[in-house]
mmCIF file of C-alpha atoms in Angstrom:
data_model
loop_
_atom_site.group_PDB
_atom_site.id
_atom_site.type_symbol
_atom_site.label_atom_id
_atom_site.label_comp_id
_atom_site.label_asym_id
_atom_site.label_seq_id
_atom_site.Cartn_x
_atom_site.Cartn_y
_atom_site.Cartn_z
ATOM 1 C CA MET A 1 -57.021 26.880 28.052
ATOM 2 C CA SER A 2 -58.705 23.545 29.125
ATOM 3 C CA ALA A 3 -58.204 20.358 27.267
ATOM 4 C CA LYS A 4 -61.424 20.406 25.839
ATOM 5 C CA LEU A 5 -61.287 23.436 24.191
ATOM 6 C CA LEU A 6 -57.742 22.679 22.913
ATOM 7 C CA ALA A 7 -59.584 19.295 21.564
ATOM 8 C CA LYS A 8 -62.032 21.368 19.796
ATOM 9 C CA SER A 9 -59.686 24.044 18.034
ATOM 10 C CA LEU A 10 -57.586 21.252 16.748
ATOM 11 C CA LEU A 11 -60.381 19.266 15.537
ATOM 12 C CA GLU A 12 -61.586 22.450 13.933
ATOM 13 C CA ARG A 13 -58.103 23.247 12.319
ATOM 14 C CA ASN A 14 -57.817 19.674 11.274
ATOM 15 C CA LYS A 15 -61.239 18.756 10.112
ATOM 16 C CA ILE A 16 -60.608 18.747 6.531
ATOM 17 C CA PHE A 17 -57.362 16.813 6.569
ATOM 18 C CA ILE A 18 -59.569 14.037 8.778
ATOM 19 C CA PHE A 19 -62.410 14.274 6.613
ATOM 20 C CA ILE A 20 -60.112 13.491 3.207
ATOM 21 C CA PHE A 21 -58.047 10.596 5.664
ATOM 22 C CA LEU A 22 -61.199 8.989 6.544
ATOM 23 C CA TYR A 23 -63.361 9.334 3.549
ATOM 24 C CA PRO A 24 -61.826 6.190 1.592
ATOM 25 C CA PHE A 25 -62.204 4.268 4.864
ATOM 26 C CA ARG A 26 -65.930 5.294 5.140
ATOM 27 C CA TYR A 27 -66.183 4.666 1.373
ATOM 28 C CA GLU A 28 -65.142 1.182 1.466
ATOM 29 C CA LYS A 29 -67.456 0.396 4.336
ATOM 30 C CA VAL A 30 -70.628 1.812 2.502
ATOM 31 C CA LYS A 31 -69.845 0.176 -0.881
ATOM 32 C CA PRO A 32 -70.248 -3.268 0.253
ATOM 33 C CA ALA A 33 -73.526 -2.356 2.183
ATOM 34 C CA THR A 34 -75.054 -0.518 -0.801
ATOM 35 C CA SER A 35 -73.867 -3.254 -3.469
ATOM 36 C CA ALA A 36 -75.477 -5.768 -1.023
ATOM 37 C CA GLY A 37 -78.879 -3.748 -1.066
ATOM 38 C CA PHE A 38 -78.446 -2.139 2.195
ATOM 39 C CA THR A 39 -79.889 1.338 2.759
ATOM 40 C CA LEU A 40 -77.986 3.507 4.788
#
């Protein structure tokens, strides 16, 4: 299996975990922007 395929399969398997892990960070970045009146 090539490295690219291996990385893709790992990403697919861990997508939910990565999303849950990164979501609070994304929210913290978005919150000041939206409160300042910027659109996404």
